Amino acid sequence: MRKIPALLLAGAVAFLCACNKQPQTKGPGMAGMIVPVSVAKVSQESVPTEIRVVGTVDASAIVQVKSQIAGELLSVHFTEGQNVVKGELLFEIDPRPYEDALRQAQAAVERDEALVAQAEASLARDNAQAKYAESDAALQGELRKGGLTSGSQFDQSQANAAAARATAHATQATITSAKAALNADRAAVAAAQLNLTYCQIHAPISGRTGNLLVHAGNLVKVNDVALVVIHQVAPIFVNFSVPEQHLPAIRRLSSGGRRLAVRVESQDDPGKSTAGYLSVIDNTVDTTTGTIHLKATFDNRDGLLWPGQFVNAILTLDTIQDALVVPAEAVQNGQRGTFVYAVKPGNMVEIRPVTTGRAFGTKMIVASGLAAGDTVVTDGQLRLFPGARIKPVDPSALGTGTL
């Protein structure tokens, strides 16, 4: 019975010794394994300094098309949602009342012209009579001095001359009044002609029409409800706000007439983008949000932007020259910070701590830890460890399961 505990103790000691003699490595299977990965070179590029925010698209001009006369809307010459060009015929209002008004005004002009001509003829007659009366009065005055005519005859000649002059003055006043009436009627003709042109409503701007708000057959009033609303979408504006700490740089870089580049991307399809330029810097900072409002202009010839649309606006301030750049997927996060798997000679990898800058697109700036020309792993990092051997392969082969 005493020998059994001794045997158990000896067996336990032998087991512990055997465990302590096992190798503390990853084992021959892992040490000899070659891991297929995709790699990329660290490159030097010119990287733009960009501010990315959400913006809204606004039409560069919005016009409510209204009627300047009253009447029946006869016809509509466009379809809803159609692009129209400036000067294109949109609506036609019944012109008959305005044609009649024009004819009446023209008839009044003709009447006044006849009255003026008649008054001018009367003035010519009255001037002749006044001249004769003044001549007779002068003659009677000479005769009166010589005692060859009576006093009553002399007085009569003076009265006749005064009456002739008064008649001529009255006729001149009639002419002035007739000419004033003629000018008023000519103005009425011009107004009637203008009203007649208002019977045809043309597009005041080029743009896209919205819903038709008044249909043919309705009576329209002067400056009443809008018939249609036109949005000018080429060019078009994008409004966005950036933090106020960027304002000094924006003002400095946009001074001297320089235009800062702005790019916008569709939120549902970031691959689609269009380029424009910064056109307006607001004159005040919004104290509630600490932002400055900006406006960018785009020609929008491709029709990518639409009023009311939300887009990603990217404002380019300046460019960092010769920045070290790696694919963003190469950068990993660990307990001690960010790192990459750098490829050493012999296709072995090591963990290389790095300091990163900002990301742009699918790439990232590396501030320290790498040099231009270094090779880093971009895919397949989960199977790697320091000292692992790798085999660079095409990135598409990693997801096929053929390796």
mmCIF file of C-alpha atoms in Angstrom:
data_model
loop_
_atom_site.group_PDB
_atom_site.id
_atom_site.type_symbol
_atom_site.label_atom_id
_atom_site.label_comp_id
_atom_site.label_asym_id
_atom_site.label_seq_id
_atom_site.Cartn_x
_atom_site.Cartn_y
_atom_site.Cartn_z
ATOM 1 C CA MET A 1 0.000 0.000 0.000
ATOM 2 C CA ARG A 2 2.903 2.360 0.720
ATOM 3 C CA LYS A 3 4.298 1.773 -2.824
ATOM 4 C CA ILE A 4 1.157 3.152 -4.631
ATOM 5 C CA PRO A 5 1.567 6.874 -3.676
ATOM 6 C CA ALA A 6 5.232 6.690 -4.583
ATOM 7 C CA LEU A 7 4.407 5.331 -8.044
ATOM 8 C CA LEU A 8 1.775 8.063 -8.620
ATOM 9 C CA LEU A 9 4.226 10.775 -7.613
ATOM 10 C CA ALA A 10 6.904 9.443 -9.973
ATOM 11 C CA GLY A 11 4.420 9.350 -12.883
ATOM 12 C CA ALA A 12 3.348 12.965 -12.330
ATOM 13 C CA VAL A 13 6.970 14.155 -12.286
ATOM 14 C CA ALA A 14 7.723 12.330 -15.530
ATOM 15 C CA PHE A 15 4.663 13.889 -17.238
ATOM 16 C CA LEU A 16 5.636 17.411 -16.207
ATOM 17 C CA CYS A 17 9.161 16.926 -17.513
ATOM 18 C CA ALA A 18 7.853 15.711 -20.835
ATOM 19 C CA CYS A 19 5.588 18.814 -21.158
ATOM 20 C CA ASN A 20 8.465 21.194 -20.447
ATOM 21 C CA LYS A 21 10.512 19.713 -23.277
ATOM 22 C CA GLN A 22 7.913 20.636 -26.046
ATOM 23 C CA PRO A 23 9.157 23.420 -28.569
ATOM 24 C CA GLN A 24 7.735 26.952 -28.083
ATOM 25 C CA THR A 25 7.368 27.718 -31.817
ATOM 26 C CA LYS A 26 4.479 27.867 -34.197
ATOM 27 C CA GLY A 27 5.117 24.309 -35.244
ATOM 28 C CA PRO A 28 6.615 22.968 -38.422
ATOM 29 C CA GLY A 29 3.305 23.334 -40.308
ATOM 30 C CA MET A 30 2.971 27.083 -39.797
ATOM 31 C CA ALA A 31 6.676 27.854 -40.049
ATOM 32 C CA GLY A 32 6.885 26.357 -43.523
ATOM 33 C CA MET A 33 3.578 27.774 -44.814
ATOM 34 C CA ILE A 34 3.675 30.379 -47.627
ATOM 35 C CA VAL A 35 0.742 32.797 -47.379
ATOM 36 C CA PRO A 36 -0.724 34.185 -50.626
ATOM 37 C CA VAL A 37 -1.331 37.952 -50.277
ATOM 38 C CA SER A 38 -1.725 41.000 -52.462
ATOM 39 C CA VAL A 39 0.860 43.748 -52.140
ATOM 40 C CA ALA A 40 1.434 47.333 -53.277
ATOM 41 C CA LYS A 41 4.292 49.804 -53.395
ATOM 42 C CA VAL A 42 4.489 52.930 -51.264
ATOM 43 C CA SER A 43 4.326 55.793 -53.742
ATOM 44 C CA GLN A 44 4.844 59.548 -53.693
ATOM 45 C CA GLU A 45 1.960 61.612 -54.999
ATOM 46 C CA SER A 46 0.613 65.163 -54.998
ATOM 47 C CA VAL A 47 -2.342 64.988 -52.659
ATOM 48 C CA PRO A 48 -4.974 67.758 -52.618
ATOM 49 C CA THR A 49 -6.130 69.123 -49.271
ATOM 50 C CA GLU A 50 -9.878 68.679 -49.350
ATOM 51 C CA ILE A 51 -12.893 69.483 -47.187
ATOM 52 C CA ARG A 52 -15.795 67.048 -47.614
ATOM 53 C CA VAL A 53 -19.272 68.135 -46.520
ATOM 54 C CA VAL A 54 -22.891 67.583 -47.527
ATOM 55 C CA GLY A 55 -24.400 70.250 -49.795
ATOM 56 C CA THR A 56 -27.715 70.993 -51.455
ATOM 57 C CA VAL A 57 -28.323 71.833 -55.090
ATOM 58 C CA ASP A 58 -30.201 75.024 -56.023
ATOM 59 C CA ALA A 59 -31.302 76.336 -59.393
ATOM 60 C CA SER A 60 -29.340 79.389 -60.504
ATOM 61 C CA ALA A 61 -32.619 81.172 -61.332
ATOM 62 C CA ILE A 62 -36.291 80.476 -60.597
ATOM 63 C CA VAL A 63 -38.966 82.349 -62.556
ATOM 64 C CA GLN A 64 -42.709 82.223 -62.011
ATOM 65 C CA VAL A 65 -44.257 82.852 -65.411
ATOM 66 C CA LYS A 66 -47.364 85.050 -65.037
ATOM 67 C CA SER A 67 -49.655 86.862 -67.416
ATOM 68 C CA GLN A 68 -49.356 90.635 -67.839
ATOM 69 C CA ILE A 69 -52.849 90.904 -69.357
ATOM 70 C CA ALA A 70 -56.270 89.429 -68.695
ATOM 71 C CA GLY A 71 -58.023 87.108 -71.086
ATOM 72 C CA GLU A 72 -58.701 83.533 -72.115
ATOM 73 C CA LEU A 73 -55.718 81.190 -72.293
ATOM 74 C CA LEU A 74 -56.003 79.755 -75.797
ATOM 75 C CA SER A 75 -53.071 77.345 -76.060
ATOM 76 C CA VAL A 76 -50.007 75.887 -74.330
ATOM 77 C CA HIS A 77 -46.961 75.256 -76.520
ATOM 78 C CA PHE A 78 -44.849 73.000 -74.262
ATOM 79 C CA THR A 79 -45.155 69.846 -72.204
ATOM 80 C CA GLU A 80 -44.648 69.637 -68.468
ATOM 81 C CA GLY A 81 -41.061 68.923 -67.453
ATOM 82 C CA GLN A 82 -39.693 70.044 -70.824
ATOM 83 C CA ASN A 83 -36.441 71.926 -71.278
ATOM 84 C CA VAL A 84 -37.104 75.302 -72.902
ATOM 85 C CA VAL A 85 -34.781 77.985 -74.227
ATOM 86 C CA LYS A 86 -35.057 81.702 -73.625
ATOM 87 C CA GLY A 87 -37.560 83.312 -76.013
ATOM 88 C CA GLU A 88 -39.445 80.091 -76.780
ATOM 89 C CA LEU A 89 -43.258 80.477 -77.052
ATOM 90 C CA LEU A 90 -45.005 79.025 -73.995
ATOM 91 C CA PHE A 91 -48.598 80.362 -73.910
ATOM 92 C CA GLU A 92 -51.016 82.258 -76.124
ATOM 93 C CA ILE A 93 -53.866 84.416 -74.806
ATOM 94 C CA ASP A 94 -56.886 85.480 -76.910
ATOM 95 C CA PRO A 95 -55.615 88.572 -78.790
ATOM 96 C CA ARG A 96 -58.929 89.805 -80.253
ATOM 97 C CA PRO A 97 -59.827 92.360 -77.538
ATOM 98 C CA TYR A 98 -56.346 93.837 -77.770
ATOM 99 C CA GLU A 99 -56.434 93.932 -81.565
ATOM 100 C CA ASP A 100 -59.676 95.932 -81.327
ATOM 101 C CA ALA A 101 -58.107 98.278 -78.763
ATOM 102 C CA LEU A 102 -55.154 98.796 -81.101
ATOM 103 C CA ARG A 103 -57.422 99.640 -84.030
ATOM 104 C CA GLN A 104 -59.362 102.140 -81.889
ATOM 105 C CA ALA A 105 -56.157 103.812 -80.769
ATOM 106 C CA GLN A 106 -54.897 104.003 -84.355
ATOM 107 C CA ALA A 107 -58.229 105.557 -85.463
ATOM 108 C CA ALA A 108 -57.934 108.165 -82.711
ATOM 109 C CA VAL A 109 -54.438 109.007 -83.943
ATOM 110 C CA GLU A 110 -55.711 109.487 -87.464
ATOM 111 C CA ARG A 111 -58.530 111.737 -86.193
ATOM 112 C CA ASP A 112 -56.123 113.861 -84.165
ATOM 113 C CA GLU A 113 -53.740 114.154 -87.082
ATOM 114 C CA ALA A 114 -56.635 115.495 -89.189
ATOM 115 C CA LEU A 115 -57.596 117.951 -86.458
ATOM 116 C CA VAL A 116 -54.016 119.180 -86.235
ATOM 117 C CA ALA A 117 -53.872 119.651 -90.002
ATOM 118 C CA GLN A 118 -57.193 121.509 -89.980
ATOM 119 C CA ALA A 119 -56.075 123.756 -87.106
ATOM 120 C CA GLU A 120 -52.794 124.515 -88.868
ATOM 121 C CA ALA A 121 -54.730 125.521 -91.998
ATOM 122 C CA SER A 122 -56.975 127.758 -89.889
ATOM 123 C CA LEU A 123 -53.890 129.287 -88.304
ATOM 124 C CA ALA A 124 -52.463 130.094 -91.718
ATOM 125 C CA ARG A 125 -55.745 131.828 -92.679
ATOM 126 C CA ASP A 126 -55.917 133.680 -89.365
ATOM 127 C CA ASN A 127 -52.325 134.840 -89.687
ATOM 128 C CA ALA A 128 -53.083 136.198 -93.164
ATOM 129 C CA GLN A 129 -56.163 138.012 -91.921
ATOM 130 C CA ALA A 130 -54.234 139.388 -88.957
ATOM 131 C CA LYS A 131 -51.509 140.631 -91.252
ATOM 132 C CA TYR A 132 -54.070 142.359 -93.482
ATOM 133 C CA ALA A 133 -55.831 143.881 -90.469
ATOM 134 C CA GLU A 134 -52.547 145.199 -89.053
ATOM 135 C CA SER A 135 -51.655 146.695 -92.456
ATOM 136 C CA ASP A 136 -55.038 148.390 -92.690
ATOM 137 C CA ALA A 137 -54.680 149.685 -89.139
ATOM 138 C CA ALA A 138 -51.278 151.142 -89.995
ATOM 139 C CA LEU A 139 -52.698 152.798 -93.104
ATOM 140 C CA GLN A 140 -55.591 154.272 -91.158
ATOM 141 C CA GLY A 141 -53.117 155.589 -88.647
ATOM 142 C CA GLU A 142 -51.209 157.514 -91.351
ATOM 143 C CA LEU A 143 -54.434 158.835 -92.815
ATOM 144 C CA ARG A 144 -55.594 159.857 -89.380
ATOM 145 C CA LYS A 145 -52.476 161.946 -88.914
ATOM 146 C CA GLY A 146 -53.211 163.792 -92.146
ATOM 147 C CA GLY A 147 -56.898 164.271 -91.262
ATOM 148 C CA LEU A 148 -57.939 162.158 -94.251
ATOM 149 C CA THR A 149 -60.017 159.599 -92.291
ATOM 150 C CA SER A 150 -62.495 159.729 -89.489
ATOM 151 C CA GLY A 151 -61.741 158.711 -85.959
ATOM 152 C CA SER A 152 -64.335 155.977 -85.999
ATOM 153 C CA GLN A 153 -62.796 154.378 -89.073
ATOM 154 C CA PHE A 154 -59.384 154.488 -87.458
ATOM 155 C CA ASP A 155 -60.737 152.862 -84.296
ATOM 156 C CA GLN A 156 -62.468 150.180 -86.351
ATOM 157 C CA SER A 157 -59.227 149.269 -88.103
ATOM 158 C CA GLN A 158 -57.406 148.954 -84.773
ATOM 159 C CA ALA A 159 -60.175 146.731 -83.404
ATOM 160 C CA ASN A 160 -60.104 144.553 -86.491
ATOM 161 C CA ALA A 161 -56.324 144.089 -86.154
ATOM 162 C CA ALA A 162 -56.616 143.163 -82.463
ATOM 163 C CA ALA A 163 -59.402 140.677 -83.209
ATOM 164 C CA ALA A 164 -57.362 139.059 -85.974
ATOM 165 C CA ARG A 165 -54.394 138.643 -83.677
ATOM 166 C CA ALA A 166 -56.595 137.097 -80.967
ATOM 167 C CA THR A 167 -58.115 134.686 -83.480
ATOM 168 C CA ALA A 168 -54.640 133.593 -84.579
ATOM 169 C CA HIS A 169 -53.613 133.055 -80.954
ATOM 170 C CA ALA A 170 -56.745 130.991 -80.313
ATOM 171 C CA THR A 171 -56.065 128.847 -83.367
ATOM 172 C CA GLN A 172 -52.481 128.330 -82.158
ATOM 173 C CA ALA A 173 -53.823 127.127 -78.826
ATOM 174 C CA THR A 174 -56.156 124.771 -80.659
ATOM 175 C CA ILE A 175 -53.182 123.335 -82.528
ATOM 176 C CA THR A 176 -51.262 122.827 -79.274
ATOM 177 C CA SER A 177 -54.245 121.029 -77.738
ATOM 178 C CA ALA A 178 -54.726 118.890 -80.835
ATOM 179 C CA LYS A 179 -51.038 117.896 -80.820
ATOM 180 C CA ALA A 180 -51.264 116.955 -77.133
ATOM 181 C CA ALA A 181 -54.275 114.775 -77.889
ATOM 182 C CA LEU A 182 -52.359 113.280 -80.817
ATOM 183 C CA ASN A 183 -49.423 112.420 -78.571
ATOM 184 C CA ALA A 184 -51.769 110.813 -76.035
ATOM 185 C CA ASP A 185 -53.388 108.718 -78.735
ATOM 186 C CA ARG A 186 -49.999 107.686 -80.062
ATOM 187 C CA ALA A 187 -49.080 106.564 -76.545
ATOM 188 C CA ALA A 188 -52.352 104.620 -76.461
ATOM 189 C CA VAL A 189 -51.328 102.935 -79.722
ATOM 190 C CA ALA A 190 -47.966 101.976 -78.213
ATOM 191 C CA ALA A 191 -49.710 100.595 -75.110
ATOM 192 C CA ALA A 192 -52.165 98.656 -77.259
ATOM 193 C CA GLN A 193 -49.312 97.223 -79.317
ATOM 194 C CA LEU A 194 -47.486 96.245 -76.114
ATOM 195 C CA ASN A 195 -50.585 94.549 -74.705
ATOM 196 C CA LEU A 196 -50.956 92.694 -77.988
ATOM 197 C CA THR A 197 -47.415 91.335 -77.637
ATOM 198 C CA TYR A 198 -48.314 90.166 -74.118
ATOM 199 C CA CYS A 199 -50.845 87.822 -75.699
ATOM 200 C CA GLN A 200 -47.886 85.580 -76.481
ATOM 201 C CA ILE A 201 -45.876 84.588 -73.409
ATOM 202 C CA HIS A 202 -42.290 83.538 -74.116
ATOM 203 C CA ALA A 203 -39.767 81.845 -71.834
ATOM 204 C CA PRO A 204 -37.858 84.556 -69.912
ATOM 205 C CA ILE A 205 -34.924 82.182 -69.218
ATOM 206 C CA SER A 206 -33.603 78.863 -70.436
ATOM 207 C CA GLY A 207 -34.411 76.040 -68.047
ATOM 208 C CA ARG A 208 -36.743 73.210 -67.178
ATOM 209 C CA THR A 209 -40.474 73.685 -66.750
ATOM 210 C CA GLY A 210 -42.404 72.254 -63.836
ATOM 211 C CA ASN A 211 -46.052 71.292 -63.562
ATOM 212 C CA LEU A 212 -48.559 73.226 -65.662
ATOM 213 C CA LEU A 213 -50.579 75.265 -63.144
ATOM 214 C CA VAL A 214 -53.170 76.824 -65.494
ATOM 215 C CA HIS A 215 -54.550 74.923 -68.473
ATOM 216 C CA ALA A 216 -55.907 76.133 -71.812
ATOM 217 C CA GLY A 217 -59.475 77.425 -71.641
ATOM 218 C CA ASN A 218 -59.074 79.141 -68.294
ATOM 219 C CA LEU A 219 -59.351 82.881 -67.822
ATOM 220 C CA VAL A 220 -56.169 84.481 -66.550
ATOM 221 C CA LYS A 221 -55.750 87.785 -64.736
ATOM 222 C CA VAL A 222 -53.005 90.360 -64.656
ATOM 223 C CA ASN A 223 -50.102 89.211 -62.431
ATOM 224 C CA ASP A 224 -52.278 86.551 -60.800
ATOM 225 C CA VAL A 225 -51.260 82.940 -60.174
ATOM 226 C CA ALA A 226 -48.189 81.561 -61.926
ATOM 227 C CA LEU A 227 -48.874 79.646 -65.126
ATOM 228 C CA VAL A 228 -45.687 77.594 -64.784
ATOM 229 C CA VAL A 229 -42.395 77.780 -62.863
ATOM 230 C CA ILE A 230 -39.077 77.504 -64.713
ATOM 231 C CA HIS A 231 -35.860 76.418 -62.984
ATOM 232 C CA GLN A 232 -32.577 77.295 -64.649
ATOM 233 C CA VAL A 233 -30.365 74.233 -64.151
ATOM 234 C CA ALA A 234 -27.423 75.155 -66.379
ATOM 235 C CA PRO A 235 -25.526 76.704 -64.701
ATOM 236 C CA ILE A 236 -26.566 75.464 -61.284
ATOM 237 C CA PHE A 237 -25.518 76.201 -57.682
ATOM 238 C CA VAL A 238 -24.469 73.958 -54.795
ATOM 239 C CA ASN A 239 -24.769 75.441 -51.287
ATOM 240 C CA PHE A 240 -22.718 74.020 -48.413
ATOM 241 C CA SER A 241 -21.133 75.094 -45.133
ATOM 242 C CA VAL A 242 -17.655 74.417 -43.733
ATOM 243 C CA PRO A 243 -16.221 74.965 -40.226
ATOM 244 C CA GLU A 244 -15.151 78.548 -39.663
ATOM 245 C CA GLN A 245 -11.523 77.596 -38.947
ATOM 246 C CA HIS A 246 -11.113 77.038 -42.691
ATOM 247 C CA LEU A 247 -12.270 80.574 -43.524
ATOM 248 C CA PRO A 248 -8.805 82.261 -43.434
ATOM 249 C CA ALA A 249 -7.354 79.673 -45.819
ATOM 250 C CA ILE A 250 -10.359 79.923 -48.132
ATOM 251 C CA ARG A 251 -10.138 83.710 -48.253
ATOM 252 C CA ARG A 252 -6.385 83.660 -48.788
ATOM 253 C CA LEU A 253 -6.489 81.073 -51.560
ATOM 254 C CA SER A 254 -9.438 82.693 -53.332
ATOM 255 C CA SER A 255 -7.955 86.212 -53.320
ATOM 256 C CA GLY A 256 -6.798 87.839 -56.528
ATOM 257 C CA GLY A 257 -9.592 86.339 -58.597
ATOM 258 C CA ARG A 258 -8.409 82.754 -58.096
ATOM 259 C CA ARG A 259 -11.155 80.146 -58.270
ATOM 260 C CA LEU A 260 -11.026 77.277 -55.796
ATOM 261 C CA ALA A 261 -12.016 73.943 -57.285
ATOM 262 C CA VAL A 262 -15.148 72.244 -55.962
ATOM 263 C CA ARG A 263 -16.228 68.732 -56.872
ATOM 264 C CA VAL A 264 -19.558 67.138 -56.052
ATOM 265 C CA GLU A 265 -20.498 63.480 -55.948
ATOM 266 C CA SER A 266 -23.928 61.899 -55.976
ATOM 267 C CA GLN A 267 -24.744 60.356 -52.593
ATOM 268 C CA ASP A 268 -26.335 57.280 -54.138
ATOM 269 C CA ASP A 269 -23.533 56.846 -56.694
ATOM 270 C CA PRO A 270 -20.179 58.308 -55.505
ATOM 271 C CA GLY A 271 -18.587 57.246 -58.792
ATOM 272 C CA LYS A 272 -20.460 60.009 -60.580
ATOM 273 C CA SER A 273 -18.958 63.437 -60.022
ATOM 274 C CA THR A 274 -18.759 66.833 -61.688
ATOM 275 C CA ALA A 275 -16.381 69.756 -61.244
ATOM 276 C CA GLY A 276 -17.088 73.433 -60.612
ATOM 277 C CA TYR A 277 -15.654 76.372 -58.716
ATOM 278 C CA LEU A 278 -16.291 78.357 -55.541
ATOM 279 C CA SER A 279 -18.269 81.476 -56.494
ATOM 280 C CA VAL A 280 -19.609 82.993 -53.238
ATOM 281 C CA ILE A 281 -18.258 83.262 -49.687
ATOM 282 C CA ASP A 282 -20.976 84.460 -47.325
ATOM 283 C CA ASN A 283 -20.351 87.736 -45.506
ATOM 284 C CA THR A 284 -21.037 86.397 -41.999
ATOM 285 C CA VAL A 285 -20.229 83.319 -39.942
ATOM 286 C CA ASP A 286 -23.225 81.447 -38.559
ATOM 287 C CA THR A 287 -22.676 81.817 -34.807
ATOM 288 C CA THR A 288 -25.149 79.042 -33.956
ATOM 289 C CA THR A 289 -23.252 76.386 -35.933
ATOM 290 C CA GLY A 290 -19.774 77.921 -36.224
ATOM 291 C CA THR A 291 -19.776 77.498 -39.983
ATOM 292 C CA ILE A 292 -19.409 79.718 -43.033
ATOM 293 C CA HIS A 293 -21.845 79.352 -45.922
ATOM 294 C CA LEU A 294 -20.342 78.846 -49.382
ATOM 295 C CA LYS A 295 -21.785 78.574 -52.875
ATOM 296 C CA ALA A 296 -20.243 76.798 -55.853
ATOM 297 C CA THR A 297 -21.200 77.096 -59.520
ATOM 298 C CA PHE A 298 -21.365 74.203 -61.983
ATOM 299 C CA ASP A 299 -22.167 74.296 -65.706
ATOM 300 C CA ASN A 300 -24.187 71.042 -65.282
ATOM 301 C CA ARG A 301 -24.089 70.255 -68.977
ATOM 302 C CA ASP A 302 -24.428 66.559 -68.231
ATOM 303 C CA GLY A 303 -27.534 67.146 -66.095
ATOM 304 C CA LEU A 304 -26.052 65.293 -63.105
ATOM 305 C CA LEU A 305 -27.216 67.912 -60.584
ATOM 306 C CA TRP A 306 -30.889 68.542 -59.808
ATOM 307 C CA PRO A 307 -32.483 71.277 -57.672
ATOM 308 C CA GLY A 308 -33.129 70.113 -54.118
ATOM 309 C CA GLN A 309 -30.696 67.198 -54.383
ATOM 310 C CA PHE A 310 -28.286 66.334 -51.539
ATOM 311 C CA VAL A 311 -24.698 65.807 -52.706
ATOM 312 C CA ASN A 312 -21.224 65.351 -51.263
ATOM 313 C CA ALA A 313 -19.284 68.584 -51.852
ATOM 314 C CA ILE A 314 -15.477 68.434 -51.900
ATOM 315 C CA LEU A 315 -13.658 71.783 -51.673
ATOM 316 C CA THR A 316 -9.991 71.619 -52.693
ATOM 317 C CA LEU A 317 -7.812 74.113 -50.809
ATOM 318 C CA ASP A 318 -4.200 73.333 -51.711
ATOM 319 C CA THR A 319 -1.950 70.377 -52.618
ATOM 320 C CA ILE A 320 0.611 68.421 -50.547
ATOM 321 C CA GLN A 321 3.570 67.662 -52.802
ATOM 322 C CA ASP A 322 5.395 64.284 -52.736
ATOM 323 C CA ALA A 323 3.293 62.773 -49.963
ATOM 324 C CA LEU A 324 3.845 59.080 -49.127
ATOM 325 C CA VAL A 325 0.709 57.201 -50.065
ATOM 326 C CA VAL A 326 -0.468 53.598 -49.518
ATOM 327 C CA PRO A 327 -3.778 51.865 -50.244
ATOM 328 C CA ALA A 328 -6.090 52.442 -47.295
ATOM 329 C CA GLU A 329 -6.654 48.689 -46.831
ATOM 330 C CA ALA A 330 -2.944 48.211 -46.064
ATOM 331 C CA VAL A 331 -3.272 50.102 -42.761
ATOM 332 C CA GLN A 332 -4.312 47.935 -39.802
ATOM 333 C CA ASN A 333 -5.346 48.915 -36.275
ATOM 334 C CA GLY A 334 -3.829 47.143 -33.287
ATOM 335 C CA GLN A 335 -3.565 47.543 -29.539
ATOM 336 C CA ARG A 336 -0.444 49.666 -29.976
ATOM 337 C CA GLY A 337 -1.830 51.824 -32.792
ATOM 338 C CA THR A 338 -1.781 51.625 -36.557
ATOM 339 C CA PHE A 339 0.633 49.384 -38.436
ATOM 340 C CA VAL A 340 1.255 47.714 -41.771
ATOM 341 C CA TYR A 341 2.803 44.412 -42.804
ATOM 342 C CA ALA A 342 5.961 45.436 -44.668
ATOM 343 C CA VAL A 343 7.615 42.954 -47.007
ATOM 344 C CA LYS A 344 11.341 42.323 -46.337
ATOM 345 C CA PRO A 345 13.850 40.680 -48.685
ATOM 346 C CA GLY A 346 13.113 37.005 -49.140
ATOM 347 C CA ASN A 347 9.334 37.625 -49.158
ATOM 348 C CA MET A 348 9.121 37.713 -45.368
ATOM 349 C CA VAL A 349 6.932 40.215 -43.523
ATOM 350 C CA GLU A 350 7.350 42.303 -40.422
ATOM 351 C CA ILE A 351 5.018 44.536 -38.471
ATOM 352 C CA ARG A 352 5.864 48.183 -39.146
ATOM 353 C CA PRO A 353 4.183 50.821 -36.895
ATOM 354 C CA VAL A 354 3.106 53.858 -38.953
ATOM 355 C CA THR A 355 1.672 57.307 -38.408
ATOM 356 C CA THR A 356 -1.088 58.071 -40.861
ATOM 357 C CA GLY A 357 -2.514 61.290 -42.218
ATOM 358 C CA ARG A 358 -5.887 61.779 -43.811
ATOM 359 C CA ALA A 359 -7.554 59.437 -46.268
ATOM 360 C CA PHE A 360 -8.559 60.479 -49.764
ATOM 361 C CA GLY A 361 -10.483 58.177 -52.027
ATOM 362 C CA THR A 362 -9.086 54.638 -51.632
ATOM 363 C CA LYS A 363 -5.658 55.820 -50.435
ATOM 364 C CA MET A 364 -4.127 57.140 -47.219
ATOM 365 C CA ILE A 365 -1.207 59.415 -46.441
ATOM 366 C CA VAL A 366 1.578 57.930 -44.284
ATOM 367 C CA ALA A 367 3.453 60.519 -42.246
ATOM 368 C CA SER A 368 6.114 58.185 -40.797
ATOM 369 C CA GLY A 369 7.158 54.534 -40.664
ATOM 370 C CA LEU A 370 7.561 53.897 -44.399
ATOM 371 C CA ALA A 371 9.694 55.105 -47.287
ATOM 372 C CA ALA A 372 8.958 55.480 -50.961
ATOM 373 C CA GLY A 373 9.336 52.135 -52.745
ATOM 374 C CA ASP A 374 8.556 49.971 -49.711
ATOM 375 C CA THR A 375 6.204 47.063 -50.297
ATOM 376 C CA VAL A 376 3.200 46.549 -48.022
ATOM 377 C CA VAL A 377 0.514 43.881 -47.817
ATOM 378 C CA THR A 378 -2.924 45.076 -48.866
ATOM 379 C CA ASP A 379 -4.985 41.871 -48.533
ATOM 380 C CA GLY A 380 -4.608 38.582 -46.672
ATOM 381 C CA GLN A 381 -3.299 40.049 -43.392
ATOM 382 C CA LEU A 382 -5.406 37.753 -41.181
ATOM 383 C CA ARG A 383 -3.084 34.786 -41.861
ATOM 384 C CA LEU A 384 0.150 36.714 -41.308
ATOM 385 C CA PHE A 385 2.546 36.884 -38.338
ATOM 386 C CA PRO A 386 6.013 38.439 -37.959
ATOM 387 C CA GLY A 387 8.480 36.465 -40.047
ATOM 388 C CA ALA A 388 5.808 34.775 -42.191
ATOM 389 C CA ARG A 389 6.670 34.023 -45.783
ATOM 390 C CA ILE A 390 4.352 35.346 -48.457
ATOM 391 C CA LYS A 391 3.616 34.867 -52.104
ATOM 392 C CA PRO A 392 2.353 38.003 -53.921
ATOM 393 C CA VAL A 393 -0.668 37.156 -56.067
ATOM 394 C CA ASP A 394 -3.279 39.036 -58.030
ATOM 395 C CA PRO A 395 -5.912 40.521 -55.684
ATOM 396 C CA SER A 396 -8.732 38.847 -57.594
ATOM 397 C CA ALA A 397 -7.264 35.385 -56.869
ATOM 398 C CA LEU A 398 -7.667 35.812 -53.105
ATOM 399 C CA GLY A 399 -11.420 35.730 -53.270
ATOM 400 C CA THR A 400 -11.749 32.807 -55.707
ATOM 401 C CA GLY A 401 -10.662 30.066 -53.341
ATOM 402 C CA THR A 402 -8.217 28.656 -55.910
ATOM 403 C CA LEU A 403 -5.130 29.263 -53.728
#
